[in-house]
Amino acid sequence: MTRILHDPQNSDKILQMTADTMFLVDYEGICVDLVVYANRGFFRRRKNLIGENFFNLLPEKTYSAIKKDFEKVKENKIVSSKNYELPLSEGTFYFKCIMQPFDENLILCQYRDITNRARTKLQLEKTNNELREIEKAAKISQWKYNYRTQIFSYKGYSGGLANSDHFKNITLEAYLEIIHRDDRAGFLIWINNILHHTSADTADTHEYRILVKKEFLFLRLKVLNISASEENKEIEGFCQNITDIIKLDENLGTITKAVNFASEDIFAFKPDGTLVFANEQFRKHYLLTDDNDLSAIKINKLPIKKELKERWMNIRSEFSQLTDIVRFVEEKPFPHLKEILAFDFFSYIIKDSEDEEIIWTFGRDISEQIRYDEQTKEVNQIMNTVLENIPLAISVKDTGNDLRYIYRNKVTYVSMKDTNVIGKTDFDIYPDEIAITYRNEDLSVIKNREPIIYSKEVVNNEKGKFIIHKQKLLVENGNRPPLIIVLESDITNMKKMESELISAKEKAEKSDMLKSAFLANMSHEIRTPLNAIVGFSRVIADTQNAQERMDYYKIVESNNSRLLQLINEILDLSRIESGIMEFAEEPINLGVMCQEVFDAHRFRTPENVQLLFEESDADLWIYSDKNRLIQVFSNLIGNAFKFTNEGSIRFGYKINNEEIECYVKDTGIGFPKEKAKNVFERFAKLNTTVQGTGLGLSICKSIVEKLGGTIWAKSDVGQGAEFFFTLPYIAPQKESVNEITAEEDDDSKDIELSEKKDTLILVAEDNDSNFKLLNVMIGKKVTLVHAHDGIEAITMFEEYKPDLILMDIKMPNMDGLDATRVIRQVSPEIPIIALSAFVYDDDVKAALLCGCNEFIPKPVSQDKLTDILRKYL
């Protein structure tokens, strides 16, 4: 076989095709010989380099680099092999230059063109740098896992462990320690599944969390290659830090929820009205469900008012530029939602990814704000009205503006030079003397931070002399200068009332002293009749003489009446002081009433004293309270009995214009005329030797005044006493008079018929002693049966069918009122007479309302009981 490469004839050809360009230069750089093979780039432009300085032919940058290395070869007799950059006008080239000593004076230089290889290398480096930046931006790293060594190797920029260009190693056991404990089992399962594969699968990805520097990172592993041998398997892939993606998804989810559950309507639509987005609140107001396809719905087809539909369809024209915001308020936008008064809308334009305009809108229900504004306006109007009409001068001064007025209502107590005060100071309004005083007060309030309060007497041209109460208060105003509020009020009447209260207090203290004296006297007044009652009750039981027994009985009876009168006066006083004394007005024949008073008192008249009723008009009817009038006459007559030892006591009445004047006159001991105004005071006793509570005349005064009249007295020592009182003359209607007259006639007939009957009376009384007393009073004339409570009363009523029932009110098990109501359901006709120690008007009314015919107060008067029995039997 022919050895072509060893053939000398082919050597030049081979060198032309493969050899480097070589040239010899001396130590100064002068080329002494040159061999150029093929077309060698830079040297193809030089026909002859011999005799020229090689270095001077090179560009400055190349010259500096190669000359430095040339000097080292020359001095150190070493070989230099380096690559150099050769910038030329047609481009940048790269060459390799090997320099080595040839002999003592020459250096051999080999030139090799490496432009294509250098450019490829630079492109690869550039590409690698770009990939590295991409990895950093995407937080991607490379990883390997060696099954036999169970070691992870990683490099790159996924964060956590991977943060450099060089591979680092970590054992599987150590790596598992930094994986979140909830993700460890899943990670091991994934690795084991990968190891059973023989090739990489694009689905071989896994996501998990690691803890680095107290922060959890989310990682995603992807398998790229699996290399396997009989002894080992190695997995290669990349890892991406997806923490930001996960957090972005979470934030996006949070934002989506916030938008969906926002209290505002949030929606978006195209300029042609096609809906793009709608949150839950929008769907609720516009009657859309989650199943509705928004892209198929136009906003003008929704259930809203016509004007709003038109505005939405034309709203694009309201934007002069894309950065504008269109805002408007629409009243009652939803015909089907009457409770919504108005909506406040904000609209703006955003272009989507396809550069299409989308109109985003926020709608807020401002109904509550409107209602609040209306309420605030109403409150402000009320406050303005109050401030302008309240009898209080109110003004406000700004301490940051020379104490100028910023508010003042219309009320004023001091004369002004100018009534329009807003924006002015005291010196613009008041005389200088007053203004200086006010300014000093203001400065004191500001300096001391304490209010000034005082009262003083002033004179006003219109109101004259009066007293004002003034307060100056400092009100902090946040970051702004504080305000001074001035309050002035006319307290003239209050001062007058204060004076009156002091006087009333003195009177009350005097009254309290009188009351204390009264209580001391009361002890005496109660014990005196009780002593006689208790003492003579025992004596009666031991006395055999009938006349003595009758005398003792009269003493007991007299003291009973005295004690009862005392208790009645105390009760009346209690009702007067508590304001519960009630009056029942009715038609009254005044003459007949006075005759009843006369009949009731004529047998109680003291010896040597004559009681006279001076009748003036026997047919005089008035409209008033009969019981109270009888009480007044009885108190006045009883008072006369105490102070008259001989002579007469006269009483009567007469018509005087539109009043009726009643009187009681006696010939008793009288009293000093200067005491006439004191006789009607409570607890007043002009003669302490005479028994009595000192309440009778006071009670008379209260009753007369309640009836619309007046009462007064005339007297002098030894001249007797005269008491007068007036009543309004109110004539009752004739029909009322006729009814009362007819009832009196019927009562007379009933009495005559009842007196002829044998009668059975049911007594409902829980107290055996009270029953025995009734039995003593009327048991010899009628038959009595005894029920101990309301339930027994109902049962015995049905069993015995009595002619009349005496019903005690307060009983156990069932009281008398409830028992009466039950009996009335069976028999509306049977007379039921209430007996009770509760004697107030409310108690009497309650008994009559439940069905009782009459009311007898305890202690029971035998005469009154007999009269009522005659009336109904």
PDB file of C-alpha atoms in Angstrom, residues 65 124 383 387 461 535 581-582 609 699 859:
ATOM      1  CA  ALA A  65      -1.625  41.961  25.009  1.00  0.00           C
ATOM      2  CA  LEU A 124     -22.362  29.341  24.282  1.00  0.00           C
ATOM      3  CA  MET A 383     -81.257  72.054  67.429  1.00  0.00           C
ATOM      4  CA  LEU A 387     -80.933  77.195  70.239  1.00  0.00           C
ATOM      5  CA  ASN A 461     -83.196  99.163  78.489  1.00  0.00           C
ATOM      6  CA  GLY A 535    -111.947  51.280 132.157  1.00  0.00           C
ATOM      7  CA  MET A 581    -108.865  62.602  98.296  1.00  0.00           C
ATOM      8  CA  GLU A 582    -111.530  62.053  95.655  1.00  0.00           C
ATOM      9  CA  VAL A 609    -126.751  75.076 123.985  1.00  0.00           C
ATOM     10  CA  ILE A 699    -109.587  69.512 106.551  1.00  0.00           C
ATOM     11  CA  PRO A 859    -116.354  49.972 113.109  1.00  0.00           C
TER      12      PRO A 859
END
